XYZ file of C-alpha atoms in Angstrom:
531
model
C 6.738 28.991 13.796
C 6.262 25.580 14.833
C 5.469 24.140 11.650
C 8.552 25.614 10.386
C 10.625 23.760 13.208
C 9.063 20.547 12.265
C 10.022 21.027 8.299
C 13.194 22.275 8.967
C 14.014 19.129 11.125
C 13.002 16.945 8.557
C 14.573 18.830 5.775
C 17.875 18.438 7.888
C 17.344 14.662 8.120
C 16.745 14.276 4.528
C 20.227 15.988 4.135
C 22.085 13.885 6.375
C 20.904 10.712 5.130
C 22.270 10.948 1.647
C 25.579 10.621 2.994
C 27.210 12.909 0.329
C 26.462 16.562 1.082
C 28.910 18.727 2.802
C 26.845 19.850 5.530
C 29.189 22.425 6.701
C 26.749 23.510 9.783
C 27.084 24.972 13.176
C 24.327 23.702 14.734
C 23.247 20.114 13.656
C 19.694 20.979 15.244
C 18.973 24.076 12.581
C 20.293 23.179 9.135
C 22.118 26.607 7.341
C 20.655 25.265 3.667
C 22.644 28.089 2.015
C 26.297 26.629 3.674
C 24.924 23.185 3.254
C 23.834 22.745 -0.657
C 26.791 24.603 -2.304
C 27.166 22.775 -5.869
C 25.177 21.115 -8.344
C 26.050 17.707 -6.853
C 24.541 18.641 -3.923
C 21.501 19.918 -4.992
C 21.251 16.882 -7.230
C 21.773 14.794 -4.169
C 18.880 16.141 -1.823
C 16.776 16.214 -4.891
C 17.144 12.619 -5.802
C 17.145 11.177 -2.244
C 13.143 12.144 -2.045
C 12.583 9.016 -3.714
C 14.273 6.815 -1.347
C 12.605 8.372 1.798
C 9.023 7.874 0.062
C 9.988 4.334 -0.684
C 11.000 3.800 2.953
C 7.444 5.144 4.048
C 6.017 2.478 1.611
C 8.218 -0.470 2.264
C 9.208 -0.502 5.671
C 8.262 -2.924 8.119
C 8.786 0.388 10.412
C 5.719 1.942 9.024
C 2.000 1.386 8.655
C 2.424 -1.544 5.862
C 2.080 -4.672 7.859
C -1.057 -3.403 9.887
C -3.142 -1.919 6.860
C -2.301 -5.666 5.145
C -3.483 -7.558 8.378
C -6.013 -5.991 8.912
C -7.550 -6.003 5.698
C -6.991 -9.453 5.700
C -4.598 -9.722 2.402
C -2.719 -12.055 4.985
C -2.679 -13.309 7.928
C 0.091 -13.605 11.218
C 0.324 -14.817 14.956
C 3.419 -12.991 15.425
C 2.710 -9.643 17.143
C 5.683 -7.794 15.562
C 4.564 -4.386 13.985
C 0.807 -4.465 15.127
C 0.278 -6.883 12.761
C -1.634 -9.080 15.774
C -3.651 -6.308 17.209
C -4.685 -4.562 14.557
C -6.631 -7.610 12.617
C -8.043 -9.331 15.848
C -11.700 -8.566 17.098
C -13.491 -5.718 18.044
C -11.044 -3.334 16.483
C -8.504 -1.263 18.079
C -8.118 2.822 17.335
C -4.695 3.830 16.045
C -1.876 4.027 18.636
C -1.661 7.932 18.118
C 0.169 8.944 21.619
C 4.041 8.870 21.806
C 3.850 6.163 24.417
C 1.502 3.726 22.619
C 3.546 0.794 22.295
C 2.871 1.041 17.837
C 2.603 4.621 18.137
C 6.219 4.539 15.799
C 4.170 2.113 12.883
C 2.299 5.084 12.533
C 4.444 8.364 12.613
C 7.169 6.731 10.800
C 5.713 7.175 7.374
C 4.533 10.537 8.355
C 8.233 11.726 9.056
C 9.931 9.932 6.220
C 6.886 11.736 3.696
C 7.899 15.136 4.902
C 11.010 14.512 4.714
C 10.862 13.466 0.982
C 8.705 16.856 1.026
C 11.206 19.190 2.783
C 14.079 17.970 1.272
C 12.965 18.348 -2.626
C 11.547 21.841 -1.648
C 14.768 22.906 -0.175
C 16.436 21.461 -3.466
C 14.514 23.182 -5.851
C 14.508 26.710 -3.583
C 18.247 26.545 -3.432
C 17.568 26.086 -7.526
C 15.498 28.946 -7.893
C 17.594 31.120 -5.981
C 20.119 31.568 -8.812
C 23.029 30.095 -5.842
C 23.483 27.035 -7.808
C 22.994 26.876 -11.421
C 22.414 23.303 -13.610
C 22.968 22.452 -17.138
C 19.593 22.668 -18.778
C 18.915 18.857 -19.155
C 19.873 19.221 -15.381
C 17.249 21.545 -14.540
C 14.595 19.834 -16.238
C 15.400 16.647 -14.411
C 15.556 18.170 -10.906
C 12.552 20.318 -11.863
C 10.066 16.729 -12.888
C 11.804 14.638 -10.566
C 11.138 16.731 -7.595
C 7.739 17.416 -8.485
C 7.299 14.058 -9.054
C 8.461 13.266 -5.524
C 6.416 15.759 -4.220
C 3.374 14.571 -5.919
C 4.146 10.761 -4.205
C 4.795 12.317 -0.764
C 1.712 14.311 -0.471
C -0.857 11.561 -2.665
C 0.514 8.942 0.198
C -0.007 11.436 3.144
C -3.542 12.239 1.320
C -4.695 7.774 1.461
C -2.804 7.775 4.822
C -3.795 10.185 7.019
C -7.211 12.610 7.820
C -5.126 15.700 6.963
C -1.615 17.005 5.885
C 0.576 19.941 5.183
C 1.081 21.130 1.791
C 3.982 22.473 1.175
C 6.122 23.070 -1.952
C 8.775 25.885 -3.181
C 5.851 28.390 -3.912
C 4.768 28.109 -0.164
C 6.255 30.103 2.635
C 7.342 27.743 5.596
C 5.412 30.268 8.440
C 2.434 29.669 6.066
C 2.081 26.177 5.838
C -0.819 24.609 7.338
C -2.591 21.437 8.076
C -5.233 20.667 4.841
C -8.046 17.895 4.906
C -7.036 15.107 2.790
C -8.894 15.979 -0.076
C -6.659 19.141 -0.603
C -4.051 17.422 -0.075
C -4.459 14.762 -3.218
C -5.504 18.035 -5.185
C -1.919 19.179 -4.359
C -0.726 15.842 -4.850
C -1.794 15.623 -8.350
C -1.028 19.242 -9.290
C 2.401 18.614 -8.318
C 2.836 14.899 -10.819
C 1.305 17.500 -13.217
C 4.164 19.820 -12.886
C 6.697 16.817 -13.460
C 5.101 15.903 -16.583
C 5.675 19.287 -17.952
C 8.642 19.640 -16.988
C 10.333 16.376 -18.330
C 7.782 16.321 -21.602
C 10.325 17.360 -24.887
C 13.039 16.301 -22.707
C 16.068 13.364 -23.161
C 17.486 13.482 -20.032
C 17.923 10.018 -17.634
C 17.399 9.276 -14.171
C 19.900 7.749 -12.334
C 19.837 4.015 -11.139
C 21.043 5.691 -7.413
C 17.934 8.392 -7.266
C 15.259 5.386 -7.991
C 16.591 2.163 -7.821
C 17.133 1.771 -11.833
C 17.475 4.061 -14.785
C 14.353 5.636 -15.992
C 14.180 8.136 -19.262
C 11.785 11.261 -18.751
C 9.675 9.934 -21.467
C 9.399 6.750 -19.262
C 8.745 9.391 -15.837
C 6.132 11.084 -17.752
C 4.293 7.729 -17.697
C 5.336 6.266 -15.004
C 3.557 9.654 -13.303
C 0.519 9.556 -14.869
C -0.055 5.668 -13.640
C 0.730 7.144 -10.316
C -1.925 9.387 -10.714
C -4.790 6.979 -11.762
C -3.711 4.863 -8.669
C -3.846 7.714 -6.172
C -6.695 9.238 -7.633
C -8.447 6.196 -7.005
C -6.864 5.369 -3.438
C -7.911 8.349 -1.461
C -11.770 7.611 -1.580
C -13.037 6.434 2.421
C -16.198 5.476 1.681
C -17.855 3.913 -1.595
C -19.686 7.456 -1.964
C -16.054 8.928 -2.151
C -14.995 5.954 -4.660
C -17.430 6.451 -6.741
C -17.368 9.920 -6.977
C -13.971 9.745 -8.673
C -13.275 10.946 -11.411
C -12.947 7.834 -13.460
C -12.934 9.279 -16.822
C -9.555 11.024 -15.660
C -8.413 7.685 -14.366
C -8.827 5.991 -17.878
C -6.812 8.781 -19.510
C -4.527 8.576 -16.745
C -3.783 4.823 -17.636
C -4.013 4.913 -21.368
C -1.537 7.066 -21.025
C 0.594 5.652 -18.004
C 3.346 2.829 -18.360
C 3.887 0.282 -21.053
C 5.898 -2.387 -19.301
C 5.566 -3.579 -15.896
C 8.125 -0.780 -13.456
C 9.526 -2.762 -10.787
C 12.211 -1.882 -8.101
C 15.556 -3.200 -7.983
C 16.207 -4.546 -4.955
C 18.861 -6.599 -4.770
C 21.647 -6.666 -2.094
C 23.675 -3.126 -2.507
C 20.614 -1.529 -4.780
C 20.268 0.653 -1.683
C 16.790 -0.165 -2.147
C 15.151 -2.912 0.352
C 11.457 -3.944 1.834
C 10.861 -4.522 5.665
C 7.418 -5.510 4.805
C 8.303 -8.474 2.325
C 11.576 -9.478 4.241
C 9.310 -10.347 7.349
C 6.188 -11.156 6.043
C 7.117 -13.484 2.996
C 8.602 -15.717 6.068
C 7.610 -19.119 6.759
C 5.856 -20.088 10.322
C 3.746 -16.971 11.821
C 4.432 -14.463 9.493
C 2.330 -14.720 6.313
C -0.065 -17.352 6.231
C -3.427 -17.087 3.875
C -6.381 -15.526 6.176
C -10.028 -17.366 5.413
C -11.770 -14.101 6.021
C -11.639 -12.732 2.516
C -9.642 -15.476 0.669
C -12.442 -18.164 1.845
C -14.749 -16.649 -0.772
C -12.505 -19.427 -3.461
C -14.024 -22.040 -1.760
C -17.062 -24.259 -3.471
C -17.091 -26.499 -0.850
C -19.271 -24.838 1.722
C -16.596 -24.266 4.500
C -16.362 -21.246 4.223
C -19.645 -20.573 5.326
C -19.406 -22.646 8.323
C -16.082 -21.386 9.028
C -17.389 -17.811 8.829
C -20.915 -18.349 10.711
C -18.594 -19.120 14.151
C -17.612 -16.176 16.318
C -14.474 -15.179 15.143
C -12.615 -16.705 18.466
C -14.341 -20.018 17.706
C -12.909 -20.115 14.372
C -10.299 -22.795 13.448
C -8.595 -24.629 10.382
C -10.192 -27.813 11.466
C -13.910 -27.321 11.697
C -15.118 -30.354 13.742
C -15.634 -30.472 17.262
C -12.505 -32.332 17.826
C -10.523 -29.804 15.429
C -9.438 -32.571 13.464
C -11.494 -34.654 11.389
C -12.822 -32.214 8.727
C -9.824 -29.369 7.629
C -10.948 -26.318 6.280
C -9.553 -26.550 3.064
C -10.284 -24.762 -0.142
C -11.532 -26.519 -2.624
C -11.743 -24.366 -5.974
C -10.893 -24.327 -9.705
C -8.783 -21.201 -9.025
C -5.400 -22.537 -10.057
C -4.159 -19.330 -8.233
C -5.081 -22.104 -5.080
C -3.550 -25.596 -4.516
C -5.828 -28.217 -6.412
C -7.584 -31.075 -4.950
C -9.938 -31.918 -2.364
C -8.037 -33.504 -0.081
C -4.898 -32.187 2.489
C -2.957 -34.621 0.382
C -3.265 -33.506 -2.718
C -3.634 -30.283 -2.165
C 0.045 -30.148 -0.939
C 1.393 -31.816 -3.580
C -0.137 -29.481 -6.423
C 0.618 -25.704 -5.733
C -1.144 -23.015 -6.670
C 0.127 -19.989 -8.796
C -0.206 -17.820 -5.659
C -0.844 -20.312 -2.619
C 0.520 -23.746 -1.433
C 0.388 -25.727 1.802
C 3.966 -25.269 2.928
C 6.262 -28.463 3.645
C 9.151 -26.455 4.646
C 10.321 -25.659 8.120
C 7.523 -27.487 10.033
C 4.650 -27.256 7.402
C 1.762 -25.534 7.784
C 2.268 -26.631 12.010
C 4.490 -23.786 12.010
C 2.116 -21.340 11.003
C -0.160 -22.799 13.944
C 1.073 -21.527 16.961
C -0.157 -18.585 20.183
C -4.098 -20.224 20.233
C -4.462 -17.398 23.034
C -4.298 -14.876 19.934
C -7.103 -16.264 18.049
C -7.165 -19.811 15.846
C -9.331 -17.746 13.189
C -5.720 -16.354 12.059
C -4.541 -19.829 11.149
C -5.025 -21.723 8.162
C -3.306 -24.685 6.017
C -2.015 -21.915 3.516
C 0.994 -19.338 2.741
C 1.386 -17.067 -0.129
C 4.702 -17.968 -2.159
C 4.560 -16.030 -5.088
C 7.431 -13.427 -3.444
C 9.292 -16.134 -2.716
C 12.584 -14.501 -4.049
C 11.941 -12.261 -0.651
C 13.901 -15.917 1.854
C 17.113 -14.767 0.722
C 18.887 -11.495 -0.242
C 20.789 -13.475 -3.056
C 17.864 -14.038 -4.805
C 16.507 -10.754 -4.601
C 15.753 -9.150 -8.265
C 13.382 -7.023 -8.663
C 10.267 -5.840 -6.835
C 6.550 -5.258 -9.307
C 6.094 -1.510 -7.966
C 3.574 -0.738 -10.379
C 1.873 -3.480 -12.602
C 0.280 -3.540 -15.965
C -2.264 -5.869 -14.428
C -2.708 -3.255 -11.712
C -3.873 -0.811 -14.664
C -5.424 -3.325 -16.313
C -7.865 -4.010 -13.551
C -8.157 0.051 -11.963
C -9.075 0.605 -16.047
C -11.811 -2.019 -15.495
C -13.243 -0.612 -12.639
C -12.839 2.960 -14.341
C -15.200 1.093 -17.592
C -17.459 -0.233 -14.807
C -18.198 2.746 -12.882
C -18.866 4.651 -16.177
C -21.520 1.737 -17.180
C -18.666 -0.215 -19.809
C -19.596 -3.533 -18.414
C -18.750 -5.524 -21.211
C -15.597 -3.330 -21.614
C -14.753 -3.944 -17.666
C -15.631 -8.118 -18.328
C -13.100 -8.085 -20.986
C -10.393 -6.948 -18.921
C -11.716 -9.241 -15.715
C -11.189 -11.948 -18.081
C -7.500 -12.004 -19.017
C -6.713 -12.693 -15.909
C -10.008 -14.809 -14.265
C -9.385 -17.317 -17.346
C -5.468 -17.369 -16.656
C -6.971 -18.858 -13.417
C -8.581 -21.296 -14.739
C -12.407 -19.571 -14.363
C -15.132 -19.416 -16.587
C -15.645 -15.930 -18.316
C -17.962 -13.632 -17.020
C -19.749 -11.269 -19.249
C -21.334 -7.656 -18.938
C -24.338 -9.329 -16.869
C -21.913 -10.755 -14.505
C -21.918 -14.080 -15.676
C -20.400 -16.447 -12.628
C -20.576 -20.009 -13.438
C -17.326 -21.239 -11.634
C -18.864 -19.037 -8.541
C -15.367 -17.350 -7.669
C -15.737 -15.652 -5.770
C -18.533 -17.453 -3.301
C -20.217 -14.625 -1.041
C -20.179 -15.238 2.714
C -24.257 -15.872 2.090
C -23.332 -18.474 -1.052
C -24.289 -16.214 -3.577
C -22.024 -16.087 -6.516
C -20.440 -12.862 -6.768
C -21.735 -10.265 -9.519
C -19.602 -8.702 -11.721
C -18.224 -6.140 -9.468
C -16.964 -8.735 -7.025
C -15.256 -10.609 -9.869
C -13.738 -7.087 -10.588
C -12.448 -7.067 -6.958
C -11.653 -10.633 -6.573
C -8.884 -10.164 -9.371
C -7.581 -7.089 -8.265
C -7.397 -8.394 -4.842
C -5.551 -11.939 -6.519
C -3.497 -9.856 -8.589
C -1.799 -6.878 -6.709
C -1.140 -8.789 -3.502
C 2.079 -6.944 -1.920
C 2.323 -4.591 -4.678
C 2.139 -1.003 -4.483
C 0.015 1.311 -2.061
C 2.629 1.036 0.732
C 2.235 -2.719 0.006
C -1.095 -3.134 1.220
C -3.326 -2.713 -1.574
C -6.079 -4.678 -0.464
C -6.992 -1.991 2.494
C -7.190 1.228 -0.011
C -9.441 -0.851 -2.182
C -11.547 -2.472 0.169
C -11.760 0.907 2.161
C -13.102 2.465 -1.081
C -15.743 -0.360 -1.563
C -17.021 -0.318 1.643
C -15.246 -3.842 2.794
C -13.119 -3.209 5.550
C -14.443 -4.877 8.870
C -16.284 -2.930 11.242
C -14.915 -0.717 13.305
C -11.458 -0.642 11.028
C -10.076 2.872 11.066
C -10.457 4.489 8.130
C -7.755 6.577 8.172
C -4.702 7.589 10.433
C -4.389 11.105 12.186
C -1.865 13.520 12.793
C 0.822 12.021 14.889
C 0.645 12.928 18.926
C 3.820 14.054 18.849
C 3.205 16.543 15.509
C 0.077 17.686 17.198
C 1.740 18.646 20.724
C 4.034 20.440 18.948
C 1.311 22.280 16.983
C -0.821 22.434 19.847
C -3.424 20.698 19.290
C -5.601 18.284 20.994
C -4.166 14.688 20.038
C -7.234 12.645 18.564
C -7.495 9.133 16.761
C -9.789 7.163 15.153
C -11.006 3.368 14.642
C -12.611 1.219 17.429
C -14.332 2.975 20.135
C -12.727 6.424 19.038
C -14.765 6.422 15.721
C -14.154 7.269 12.129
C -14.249 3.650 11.450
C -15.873 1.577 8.998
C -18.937 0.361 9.469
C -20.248 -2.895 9.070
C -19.042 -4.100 5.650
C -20.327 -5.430 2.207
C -19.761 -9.008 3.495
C -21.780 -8.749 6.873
C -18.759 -8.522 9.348
């Protein structure tokens, strides 16, 4: 019963917010579906709205985006906005799981906005199947794989997000919905983008631009799903044991088989479509400056090593005594990085990806709340989303890459002993960088990346060096680095591994809240790099 009440309120929310449903209801707290979806618009409408509210549990600076990309160190802030501050400072904290934890709301927010995707699609396609409301056939088929295909992102997110989920689709009786460890849930997950492929393979029909952002043709869905699949399938492993365990063979079909061209969002002003996470954290000042912890492994000049041998509250940009004389800059022949090996010069040749900013105060502005730890700060930002300042530059937003493929395909070739397959790949983009070529021995002569001991990194941590370069911001609730580096065994000790149910969800079910990370445990433990 109380699982029901839960659904059913998020299955009214998913109504309301599409703004075009005549919700012709009584009681605003208990949605009557049968008065409420009356046509084929309607139906249409709740359908294609999933999309948006699994986008919003992705994108927003409301959810769990900015701490998962803090704290796995893909970049760096001193503003405490969103967790970001907490939740990448040292020893670890455990996940604000009670109601009146001050970031409890980072962490439920995706949870309701995933079941609400969920509830809303299932309602869709039982009002459907109920013979009420009848489509067109190239209608049906498109509600049919797009609302599988929703389905398939809600409950693959929920499955990399949290310990355990419901399950829940049209086949499912609400009273008999329960909560299902993770694993089941990406089992579901994929059974359901499995579903959407069959459903919209032999088919012509189009997506609308106003269900996901731009028009997409079901032969394009069917591939856009299966590149969804080799990304999730890879993304729900905790533990290197769990990554590589996956079935990589699968992912390699997955991709060969996945998208073409690279599918990006459209998120210009009025798309309907936006980003918390990139409108805050592409920001000058204390937002989104480089972090040394993982990115120091560019340098060749032996600063990172000092840097990293301090306690992490000694740490600074400036590693002399008088936090002056000797700047902790990264010196590298990874164009991706300014060039140089002075402050100088480095500012005055960007990097692909990086630059020492000039802009509203220079990299000062980035140096600011000591009390919160100098080991955040460093001479760097990221500018390669640069488009993110202003909405009138706004285009489009890389959802899911080619080069994202590329490089999950070369880890699928590595685990399944290609290493000369899995180089080839590495190299299109290492040499781009300006790097030497590695080989299937792990060749390393430029020494990108430079372990925290100074060993140059095998072939593996080439792998993950360019998937790490390359899908900054992109995809995986636009923090990519922490689903990877959980899977590798990277994350920092005492990082949670994943989130639980919310404290709210489990009053309401009863249960005992719990949490983990920290103290509370189901963390990481101490990682590949010593830390």
């Amino acid at each position: 019963m109380r699982t029901r009440k839960i659904l059913a309120i998020a299955a009214l929310a998913s109504v309301t917010t599409t703004g075009c449903i005549d919700l012709n209801v009584q009681n605003p707290n208990a949605a009557d579906a049968e008065r409420a979806l009356r046509t084929a618009g309607d139906i249409e409408a709740l359908i294609g709205g999933g999309f948006s509210s699994w986008w919003n549990a992705s994108s927003s600076s409301s959810g769990i985006g900015p701490i998962l990309g803090t704290m796995s160190y893909m970049t760096s802030a001193t503003a405490a906005n969103f967790g970001m501050v907490e939740f990448s400072s040292w020893p670890k904290s455990r996940v604000h799981h009670l109601p009146a934890d001050v970031y409890y709301g980072q962490y439920s927010y995706s949870w309701t906005q995933l079941y609400r995707a969920v509830s809303a699609v299932v309602d869709g396609l039982r009002a459907i199947e109920s013979g009420k409301v009848t489509l067109p056939p190239a209608d049906l088929a498109r509600a049919r794989a797009f609302g599988y295909f929703v389905l398939g992102l809600a409950h693959g997110s929920v499955a990399i997000l949290y310990d355990q989920g419901y399950i829940y689709d049209p086949s499912i009786a609400v009273d008999n919905v329960k909560l299902a460890p993770y694993p089941q849930v990406m089992t579901a997950a994929l059974g359901y983008f499995d579903k959407a492929i069959q459903e919209a393979q032999g088919q012509t029909f189009t997506i609308p631009a106003t269900w996901m952002s731009r028009t997409v043709s079901s032969t394009d869905l069917v591939r856009l799903t299966r590149s969804f699949k080799a990304r999730y399938r890879a993304a729900v492993a905790r533990t290197p044991a769990e990554r590589t365990a996956v079935n990589w063979q699968n992912v390699i079909a997955d991709i060969d088989n996945g998208i073409t061209a690279t599918w990006a969002i459209d998120v210009r002003s009025g798309s309907g479509f936006a980003s918390g996470v990139m409108s805050n954290l592409v920001r000058y000042g204390p937002w989104a400056q480089l972090s040394f912890q993982v990115l120091g492994m560019a340098d060749q000049s032996g600063r990172y090593q000092r840097w990293l041998a301090k306690t992490p509250w000694e740490r600074h940009p400036n590693l002399s005594a008088d936090q002056a004389s000797d700047p902790f800059l990264i010196v590298t022949p990874d164009t991706r990085f300014p060039q140089g090996a002075t402050l100088a010069a480095q500012t005055a040749t960007k990097g692909r990806i990086f630059e020492i900013p000039t802009a509203s105060g220079g990299y000062g502005a980035q140096w600011n709340r000591p009390d919160r730890g100098t080991f955040r700060w460093s001479f760097y930002r990221n500018r390669s989303n640069d488009q993110w300042q202003a909405t009138t530059t706004r285009t489009d937003h890389p959802e899911v890459t080619l080069v994202e493929m590329r490089l999950l395909k070369a880890e699928a070739l590595f685990r399944t002993n290609d290493r000369a397959g899995a180089a080839t790949i590495i190299n299109q983009t290492r040499t781009a960088a300006g790097l030497n070529a590695t080989d299937a021995n792990g060749t390393n002569t430029s020494c990108v990346p430079k372990l925290p001991d100074g060993r140059c990194g095998d072939l593996l941590e080439m792998l993950k060096w360019e998937v790490r370069m390359e899908t900054m911001f992109y995809g995986l609730h636009m923090a990519s680095w922490y689903f990877h580096m959980r899977g590798w065994g990277d994350l920092s000790e005492g990082s949670f591994l994943h989130v639980p149910v919310p404290g709210r969800e489990a009053e309401l079910l009863q249960m005992q809240p719990y949490t983990f990370g920290g103290p509370a445990g189901g963390a990481a433990p101490k990682g590949t790099y010593g830390y």
